[in-house]
mmCIF file of C-alpha atoms and ligand atoms in Angstrom:
data_model
loop_
_atom_site.group_PDB
_atom_site.id
_atom_site.type_symbol
_atom_site.label_atom_id
_atom_site.label_comp_id
_atom_site.label_asym_id
_atom_site.label_seq_id
_atom_site.Cartn_x
_atom_site.Cartn_y
_atom_site.Cartn_z
ATOM 1 C CA MET A 1 30.723 2.933 11.428
ATOM 2 C CA ILE A 2 28.303 2.216 8.114
ATOM 3 C CA THR A 3 26.547 -1.280 9.157
ATOM 4 C CA LEU A 4 25.709 -2.378 5.473
ATOM 5 C CA TYR A 5 22.229 -4.397 4.708
ATOM 6 C CA GLY A 6 21.372 -5.702 1.540
ATOM 7 C CA VAL A 7 18.486 -7.777 -0.910
ATOM 8 C CA ILE A 8 20.217 -11.183 -1.651
ATOM 9 C CA GLY A 9 18.236 -12.487 -5.318
ATOM 10 C CA ASP A 10 18.235 -13.393 -8.908
ATOM 11 C CA PRO A 11 16.623 -11.334 -10.102
ATOM 12 C CA VAL A 12 17.366 -8.470 -8.168
ATOM 13 C CA ALA A 13 17.597 -5.534 -10.074
ATOM 14 C CA HIS A 14 14.723 -3.699 -9.733
ATOM 15 C CA SER A 15 14.026 -4.152 -6.250
ATOM 16 C CA LEU A 16 12.460 -1.796 -4.422
ATOM 17 C CA SER A 17 13.593 -2.277 -1.096
ATOM 18 C CA PRO A 18 17.125 -0.372 -1.678
ATOM 19 C CA ALA A 19 14.617 2.599 -2.149
ATOM 20 C CA MET A 20 12.416 1.705 0.685
ATOM 21 C CA HIS A 21 15.000 0.773 3.366
ATOM 22 C CA ASN A 22 17.581 3.462 2.574
ATOM 23 C CA ALA A 23 14.526 6.317 2.899
ATOM 24 C CA ALA A 24 14.224 5.201 6.050
ATOM 25 C CA PHE A 25 17.135 5.115 7.351
ATOM 26 C CA LYS A 26 17.800 8.835 6.275
ATOM 27 C CA ALA A 27 15.021 10.049 7.214
ATOM 28 C CA LEU A 28 15.701 8.419 11.027
ATOM 29 C CA GLY A 29 19.576 9.516 10.542
ATOM 30 C CA MET A 30 21.155 6.284 10.609
ATOM 31 C CA ASP A 31 24.415 5.048 9.323
ATOM 32 C CA CYS A 32 23.560 1.912 7.427
ATOM 33 C CA TYR A 33 22.942 1.430 3.718
ATOM 34 C CA TYR A 34 21.213 -1.251 1.711
ATOM 35 C CA ALA A 35 22.240 -2.620 -1.661
ATOM 36 C CA PRO A 36 20.802 -5.242 -3.690
ATOM 37 C CA PHE A 37 23.021 -8.553 -4.476
ATOM 38 C CA HIS A 38 22.561 -10.442 -7.488
ATOM 39 C CA VAL A 39 23.345 -14.161 -6.425
ATOM 40 C CA LYS A 40 23.459 -17.572 -8.004
ATOM 41 C CA GLY A 41 21.469 -20.682 -6.069
ATOM 42 C CA ARG A 42 24.905 -22.182 -6.341
ATOM 43 C CA TYR A 43 26.518 -18.729 -3.829
ATOM 44 C CA LEU A 44 23.768 -18.513 -1.981
ATOM 45 C CA TYR A 45 25.566 -20.029 1.374
ATOM 46 C CA GLU A 46 28.688 -17.993 0.563
ATOM 47 C CA ALA A 47 26.578 -15.232 0.114
ATOM 48 C CA VAL A 48 25.157 -15.666 3.928
ATOM 49 C CA ASN A 49 27.478 -15.963 5.777
ATOM 50 C CA GLY A 50 29.911 -13.652 3.576
ATOM 51 C CA ALA A 51 27.422 -11.433 4.883
ATOM 52 C CA ARG A 52 27.904 -12.357 7.982
ATOM 53 C CA ALA A 53 31.302 -11.615 8.073
ATOM 54 C CA LEU A 54 32.219 -8.943 6.926
ATOM 55 C CA GLY A 55 29.655 -7.329 9.552
ATOM 56 C CA PHE A 56 25.680 -6.896 7.930
ATOM 57 C CA GLY A 57 23.284 -5.971 9.830
ATOM 58 C CA GLY A 58 21.451 -8.800 7.872
ATOM 59 C CA LEU A 59 19.750 -9.762 4.931
ATOM 60 C CA ASN A 60 16.254 -9.394 2.614
ATOM 61 C CA VAL A 61 15.599 -12.913 0.971
ATOM 62 C CA THR A 62 13.608 -12.484 -2.442
ATOM 63 C CA VAL A 63 13.083 -14.644 -5.322
ATOM 64 C CA PRO A 64 14.395 -18.443 -6.387
ATOM 65 C CA HIS A 65 16.563 -18.342 -2.886
ATOM 66 C CA LYS A 66 13.557 -17.806 -0.087
ATOM 67 C CA GLU A 67 12.851 -21.855 0.696
ATOM 68 C CA ALA A 68 16.517 -22.485 -0.189
ATOM 69 C CA VAL A 69 17.909 -20.465 2.313
ATOM 70 C CA ILE A 70 16.301 -22.154 5.611
ATOM 71 C CA ARG A 71 18.443 -25.126 4.978
ATOM 72 C CA PHE A 72 20.994 -23.145 6.490
ATOM 73 C CA VAL A 73 20.113 -20.226 9.131
ATOM 74 C CA GLU A 74 17.908 -20.893 12.384
ATOM 75 C CA ALA A 75 14.608 -19.931 11.388
ATOM 76 C CA ASP A 76 11.883 -18.796 13.539
ATOM 77 C CA GLN A 77 8.733 -20.697 13.974
ATOM 78 C CA ALA A 78 6.950 -19.109 11.004
ATOM 79 C CA VAL A 79 9.760 -19.854 8.563
ATOM 80 C CA ARG A 80 9.635 -23.144 9.621
ATOM 81 C CA ASP A 81 5.604 -23.668 9.228
ATOM 82 C CA ILE A 82 6.204 -21.318 5.766
ATOM 83 C CA GLY A 83 8.644 -23.185 4.780
ATOM 84 C CA ALA A 84 10.031 -19.723 3.419
ATOM 85 C CA ALA A 85 12.227 -16.910 4.700
ATOM 86 C CA ASN A 86 12.840 -13.176 3.371
ATOM 87 C CA THR A 87 14.492 -11.473 6.353
ATOM 88 C CA ILE A 88 17.990 -12.400 7.795
ATOM 89 C CA ASP A 89 19.097 -10.733 11.697
ATOM 90 C CA PHE A 90 23.059 -11.346 11.768
ATOM 91 C CA HIS A 91 22.724 -10.031 15.582
ATOM 92 C CA THR A 92 20.584 -12.839 16.201
ATOM 93 C CA ASN A 93 21.702 -15.729 13.336
ATOM 94 C CA LYS A 94 17.765 -15.809 13.015
ATOM 95 C CA ALA A 95 15.714 -15.836 9.495
ATOM 96 C CA TYR A 96 12.152 -14.448 9.751
ATOM 97 C CA ASN A 97 9.220 -14.549 7.720
ATOM 98 C CA THR A 98 7.512 -10.750 7.314
ATOM 99 C CA ASP A 99 5.838 -11.540 3.802
ATOM 100 C CA ALA A 100 2.667 -13.516 5.544
ATOM 101 C CA PRO A 101 2.354 -10.690 8.761
ATOM 102 C CA GLY A 102 2.867 -7.575 5.976
ATOM 103 C CA ALA A 103 0.425 -8.628 4.366
ATOM 104 C CA ILE A 104 -2.243 -9.132 6.886
ATOM 105 C CA ALA A 105 -0.736 -5.538 7.640
ATOM 106 C CA SER A 106 -2.244 -4.022 4.902
ATOM 107 C CA LEU A 107 -5.429 -5.689 4.852
ATOM 108 C CA ARG A 108 -5.580 -4.047 8.738
ATOM 109 C CA ASP A 109 -4.749 -0.896 7.944
ATOM 110 C CA SER A 110 -7.157 -1.245 5.155
ATOM 111 C CA GLY A 111 -10.052 -1.240 7.497
ATOM 112 C CA VAL A 112 -10.297 -5.427 6.290
ATOM 113 C CA ARG A 113 -11.291 -8.200 9.093
ATOM 114 C CA VAL A 114 -10.460 -11.623 8.046
ATOM 115 C CA LYS A 115 -11.410 -13.686 11.115
ATOM 116 C CA GLY A 116 -14.240 -15.760 9.946
ATOM 117 C CA ARG A 117 -14.292 -14.520 7.160
ATOM 118 C CA ASN A 118 -13.909 -16.338 3.671
ATOM 119 C CA VAL A 119 -10.763 -15.432 1.626
ATOM 120 C CA LEU A 120 -10.225 -16.350 -2.083
ATOM 121 C CA VAL A 121 -6.237 -17.193 -2.910
ATOM 122 C CA MET A 122 -5.273 -16.890 -6.452
ATOM 123 C CA GLY A 123 -2.384 -18.897 -7.285
ATOM 124 C CA ALA A 124 -0.503 -21.874 -5.299
ATOM 125 C CA GLY A 125 3.633 -20.406 -5.533
ATOM 126 C CA GLY A 126 5.862 -18.893 -2.696
ATOM 127 C CA ALA A 127 3.521 -15.671 -2.163
ATOM 128 C CA ALA A 128 -0.168 -17.911 -1.935
ATOM 129 C CA ARG A 129 2.077 -19.502 1.039
ATOM 130 C CA ALA A 130 2.824 -17.137 3.185
ATOM 131 C CA VAL A 131 -0.380 -15.272 2.939
ATOM 132 C CA THR A 132 -2.360 -18.138 3.057
ATOM 133 C CA TYR A 133 -0.240 -19.170 5.916
ATOM 134 C CA GLY A 134 -0.782 -15.541 7.893
ATOM 135 C CA LEU A 135 -4.741 -15.768 6.796
ATOM 136 C CA LEU A 136 -4.853 -19.076 8.178
ATOM 137 C CA LYS A 137 -3.734 -17.644 11.744
ATOM 138 C CA GLU A 138 -6.277 -15.000 11.533
ATOM 139 C CA GLY A 139 -8.791 -16.898 11.420
ATOM 140 C CA ALA A 140 -9.935 -16.776 7.761
ATOM 141 C CA THR A 141 -11.152 -19.045 5.433
ATOM 142 C CA VAL A 142 -8.968 -19.767 2.906
ATOM 143 C CA THR A 143 -10.160 -21.257 -0.678
ATOM 144 C CA ILE A 144 -6.986 -21.784 -2.515
ATOM 145 C CA ALA A 145 -7.469 -21.279 -6.883
ATOM 146 C CA ASN A 146 -5.119 -22.162 -8.972
ATOM 147 C CA ARG A 147 -4.623 -22.611 -12.957
ATOM 148 C CA THR A 148 -2.797 -25.667 -11.991
ATOM 149 C CA ALA A 149 -5.286 -27.500 -9.467
ATOM 150 C CA PRO A 150 -2.730 -30.702 -8.134
ATOM 151 C CA LYS A 151 -0.737 -27.751 -6.675
ATOM 152 C CA ALA A 152 -3.818 -25.673 -4.988
ATOM 153 C CA ALA A 153 -4.819 -29.185 -3.489
ATOM 154 C CA ASP A 154 -1.011 -29.574 -2.264
ATOM 155 C CA LEU A 155 -1.237 -26.450 -0.888
ATOM 156 C CA ALA A 156 -4.011 -26.736 1.286
ATOM 157 C CA ALA A 157 -3.391 -30.200 2.520
ATOM 158 C CA TYR A 158 -0.327 -29.152 3.439
ATOM 159 C CA MET A 159 -1.445 -25.598 5.348
ATOM 160 C CA ARG A 160 -4.786 -27.948 6.857
ATOM 161 C CA GLU A 161 -2.507 -27.981 9.881
ATOM 162 C CA TYR A 162 -3.557 -23.971 10.436
ATOM 163 C CA GLY A 163 -6.742 -23.378 9.270
ATOM 164 C CA ASP A 164 -9.997 -23.737 7.454
ATOM 165 C CA VAL A 165 -8.308 -24.112 3.400
ATOM 166 C CA PHE A 166 -9.594 -25.731 0.523
ATOM 167 C CA GLY A 167 -7.563 -26.121 -2.629
ATOM 168 C CA THR A 168 -9.078 -25.682 -6.442
ATOM 169 C CA GLY A 169 -8.362 -24.925 -9.485
ATOM 170 C CA MET A 170 -9.808 -21.988 -12.058
ATOM 171 C CA ASP A 171 -13.003 -23.321 -13.257
ATOM 172 C CA SER A 172 -16.103 -21.734 -12.392
ATOM 173 C CA LEU A 173 -13.999 -18.864 -10.825
ATOM 174 C CA ALA A 174 -16.670 -15.902 -10.855
ATOM 175 C CA GLU A 175 -19.278 -18.927 -8.653
ATOM 176 C CA LYS A 176 -15.339 -18.444 -6.012
ATOM 177 C CA VAL A 177 -15.503 -15.088 -5.911
ATOM 178 C CA ALA A 178 -19.271 -14.394 -5.432
ATOM 179 C CA ILE A 179 -18.314 -16.585 -2.191
ATOM 180 C CA SER A 180 -15.490 -14.402 -0.927
ATOM 181 C CA ASP A 181 -15.399 -11.620 1.253
ATOM 182 C CA VAL A 182 -11.939 -10.625 0.116
ATOM 183 C CA ILE A 183 -9.907 -11.563 -3.375
ATOM 184 C CA VAL A 184 -6.179 -11.646 -3.196
ATOM 185 C CA ASN A 185 -4.325 -12.178 -6.024
ATOM 186 C CA THR A 186 -0.581 -13.784 -6.027
ATOM 187 C CA THR A 187 -0.669 -14.807 -9.104
ATOM 188 C CA THR A 188 2.114 -13.007 -11.760
ATOM 189 C CA VAL A 189 -0.690 -12.064 -14.267
ATOM 190 C CA GLY A 190 -0.956 -8.316 -14.503
ATOM 191 C CA MET A 191 2.431 -7.942 -13.537
ATOM 192 C CA GLY A 192 3.649 -5.466 -16.232
ATOM 193 C CA GLU A 193 0.524 -6.180 -18.666
ATOM 194 C CA ASP A 194 -3.004 -5.804 -18.027
ATOM 195 C CA ARG A 195 -4.489 -8.847 -17.995
ATOM 196 C CA THR A 196 -6.935 -9.998 -14.964
ATOM 197 C CA LEU A 197 -8.560 -13.074 -14.131
ATOM 198 C CA VAL A 198 -11.505 -11.091 -12.110
ATOM 199 C CA THR A 199 -13.118 -8.513 -13.957
ATOM 200 C CA ALA A 200 -15.588 -5.760 -12.642
ATOM 201 C CA ALA A 201 -18.595 -7.724 -13.404
ATOM 202 C CA MET A 202 -17.512 -10.739 -11.053
ATOM 203 C CA LEU A 203 -17.454 -8.474 -7.929
ATOM 204 C CA GLY A 204 -18.693 -5.986 -5.671
ATOM 205 C CA PRO A 205 -18.908 -2.944 -3.045
ATOM 206 C CA GLU A 206 -18.380 -5.062 -0.257
ATOM 207 C CA GLN A 207 -15.874 -6.774 -1.464
ATOM 208 C CA ALA A 208 -11.818 -6.049 -0.740
ATOM 209 C CA VAL A 209 -9.562 -6.816 -3.233
ATOM 210 C CA PHE A 210 -5.746 -7.240 -2.922
ATOM 211 C CA ASP A 211 -3.084 -7.836 -5.603
ATOM 212 C CA LEU A 212 0.440 -8.154 -4.250
ATOM 213 C CA VAL A 213 1.658 -7.044 -7.830
ATOM 214 C CA TYR A 214 2.905 -4.063 -7.204
ATOM 215 C CA LYS A 215 3.636 -2.872 -11.380
ATOM 216 C CA PRO A 216 1.922 -1.101 -12.390
ATOM 217 C CA VAL A 217 0.954 -0.091 -8.540
ATOM 218 C CA GLU A 218 -2.838 0.891 -10.733
ATOM 219 C CA THR A 219 -3.778 -3.287 -11.623
ATOM 220 C CA GLN A 220 -6.285 -4.036 -14.191
ATOM 221 C CA LEU A 221 -7.347 -6.323 -11.778
ATOM 222 C CA LEU A 222 -7.525 -2.881 -9.320
ATOM 223 C CA LYS A 223 -9.135 -1.081 -11.662
ATOM 224 C CA GLU A 224 -12.368 -3.848 -12.212
ATOM 225 C CA ALA A 225 -11.969 -3.695 -7.682
ATOM 226 C CA LYS A 226 -12.722 0.042 -8.097
ATOM 227 C CA ALA A 227 -15.038 0.187 -11.360
ATOM 228 C CA ALA A 228 -17.567 -1.921 -8.676
ATOM 229 C CA GLY A 229 -17.662 -0.168 -6.286
ATOM 230 C CA ALA A 230 -14.847 -3.088 -4.289
ATOM 231 C CA LYS A 231 -11.882 -2.207 -1.429
ATOM 232 C CA ALA A 232 -9.097 -2.208 -4.021
ATOM 233 C CA ILE A 233 -5.289 -2.516 -1.679
ATOM 234 C CA ASP A 234 -2.125 -2.364 -3.705
ATOM 235 C CA GLY A 235 0.914 -3.965 -3.645
ATOM 236 C CA ILE A 236 3.121 -1.501 -2.622
ATOM 237 C CA THR A 237 1.094 -1.797 0.454
ATOM 238 C CA MET A 238 2.599 -5.546 1.594
ATOM 239 C CA LEU A 239 5.595 -4.169 0.277
ATOM 240 C CA ALA A 240 6.154 -0.812 2.441
ATOM 241 C CA ARG A 241 4.521 -3.346 5.524
ATOM 242 C CA GLN A 242 6.836 -5.942 4.657
ATOM 243 C CA GLY A 243 9.585 -4.471 4.570
ATOM 244 C CA ALA A 244 9.386 -2.254 7.568
ATOM 245 C CA LEU A 245 9.145 -5.171 9.399
ATOM 246 C CA SER A 246 12.069 -6.394 8.178
ATOM 247 C CA PHE A 247 13.985 -3.432 9.674
ATOM 248 C CA GLU A 248 12.460 -3.550 13.009
ATOM 249 C CA ILE A 249 13.732 -7.139 13.028
ATOM 250 C CA TRP A 250 17.297 -5.467 12.428
ATOM 251 C CA THR A 251 17.281 -1.948 14.226
ATOM 252 C CA GLY A 252 14.601 -3.126 16.677
ATOM 253 C CA VAL A 253 12.902 0.491 15.535
ATOM 254 C CA LYS A 254 9.843 0.747 13.695
ATOM 255 C CA PRO A 255 10.750 2.833 10.637
ATOM 256 C CA PRO A 256 8.325 5.324 9.686
ATOM 257 C CA LEU A 257 6.031 3.302 7.529
ATOM 258 C CA ASP A 258 4.421 6.579 5.545
ATOM 259 C CA VAL A 259 8.565 7.047 4.414
ATOM 260 C CA MET A 260 9.086 3.588 3.417
ATOM 261 C CA GLU A 261 5.691 3.166 1.291
ATOM 262 C CA ARG A 262 5.574 6.830 -0.591
ATOM 263 C CA SER A 263 9.920 6.215 -2.005
ATOM 264 C CA ALA A 264 8.133 2.681 -2.759
ATOM 265 C CA ARG A 265 5.418 4.064 -4.700
ATOM 266 C CA ASP A 266 8.424 6.670 -6.303
ATOM 267 C CA ALA A 267 10.731 4.219 -7.124
ATOM 268 C CA VAL A 268 8.044 1.261 -8.560
HETATM 269 P P1 ATR B 1 5.934 -16.901 -6.464
HETATM 270 O O1 ATR B 1 6.618 -17.465 -5.918
HETATM 271 O O2 ATR B 1 5.203 -14.690 -6.318
HETATM 272 O O3 ATR B 1 5.149 -17.916 -5.595
HETATM 273 P P2 ATR B 1 5.426 -18.413 -8.409
HETATM 274 O O4 ATR B 1 5.808 -19.441 -7.488
HETATM 275 O O5 ATR B 1 5.924 -18.707 -9.284
HETATM 276 O O6 ATR B 1 5.702 -16.830 -8.398
HETATM 277 O O7 ATR B 1 3.594 -18.755 -8.640
HETATM 278 C C1 ATR B 1 3.076 -17.927 -9.678
HETATM 279 C C2 ATR B 1 1.969 -18.258 -9.432
HETATM 280 O O8 ATR B 1 1.403 -17.656 -10.351
HETATM 281 C C3 ATR B 1 1.900 -19.757 -9.117
HETATM 282 O O9 ATR B 1 0.187 -19.699 -9.166
HETATM 283 C C4 ATR B 1 1.083 -20.200 -11.466
HETATM 284 O O10 ATR B 1 0.367 -21.044 -11.460
HETATM 285 P P3 ATR B 1 0.503 -21.964 -11.977
HETATM 286 O O11 ATR B 1 1.000 -22.745 -10.607
HETATM 287 O O12 ATR B 1 -0.151 -22.647 -12.772
HETATM 288 O O13 ATR B 1 1.858 -22.642 -12.649
HETATM 289 C C5 ATR B 1 0.600 -18.433 -11.074
HETATM 290 N N1 ATR B 1 0.332 -18.229 -12.499
HETATM 291 C C6 ATR B 1 1.410 -17.990 -13.865
HETATM 292 N N2 ATR B 1 1.001 -17.429 -14.679
HETATM 293 C C7 ATR B 1 -0.157 -17.601 -14.131
HETATM 294 C C8 ATR B 1 -1.902 -17.426 -15.582
HETATM 295 N N3 ATR B 1 -1.221 -17.270 -16.754
HETATM 296 N N4 ATR B 1 -2.757 -17.721 -15.056
HETATM 297 C C9 ATR B 1 -3.244 -17.902 -14.115
HETATM 298 N N5 ATR B 1 -2.196 -18.293 -12.811
HETATM 299 C C10 ATR B 1 -1.012 -18.194 -13.314
#
């Protein structure tokens, strides 16, 4: 019998996860199917329990439900620390966060070491939370720079338990970039537009730039990074890795990462 999986979000229509997971199921010859479900906040509880009741294998949870969902599912330690989950496994009835390890895997697979290095995280929203947590657990020193400085300070105060982290505004950004080994963009700047907060003039060839934005795949920020000779890591790299980690949690099978990554790149 076919096992169903899906992603719940609002909006969810443009999610690349169905293409990615179905490509992996097909490549492995697994009798499984993954679909997107548009779920409004007021139906989140019913949706999760309905999927469980219908025998779904698991769900991905995306914006804006990642925080709310942990109120009624059993969460693992990282989910409790981060305050957000993106994966529910109905075999174990547990929630996980694969965004944090997905981000770390993206850097590692791109040959970027973060232990003991200075990482600048731009943005202080949900994505910044997961990425900062992952970086701190790896032993990086993190500066969170956000347009709304108090939000960066709040996030840094919350994350201080896990490592060396500071929160600041976006002023004097060039100076903050200059003292960073790795720059991560978790803001929405560059999504469907050619704007960037960091330009080539601020960067050098020893640095790595990681943009979580994946539409377009090559953002203006990544173009600037390449122009400066810096290493450029795109958002599809992370999307594929968080997806592969969810897949493994659900099925116990390591999926073909190349297949997942390629299908996401084709679908974007
Ligand atoms: P996500 O869940 O993807 O992290 P979010 O929680 O809505 O999304 O966070 C969006 C982030 O992008 C925030 O850090 C936001 O900054 P503010 O806290 O100041 O709103 C940042 N952001 C959005 N538009 C921006 C802009 N034009 N310039 C700088 N930062 C921006």
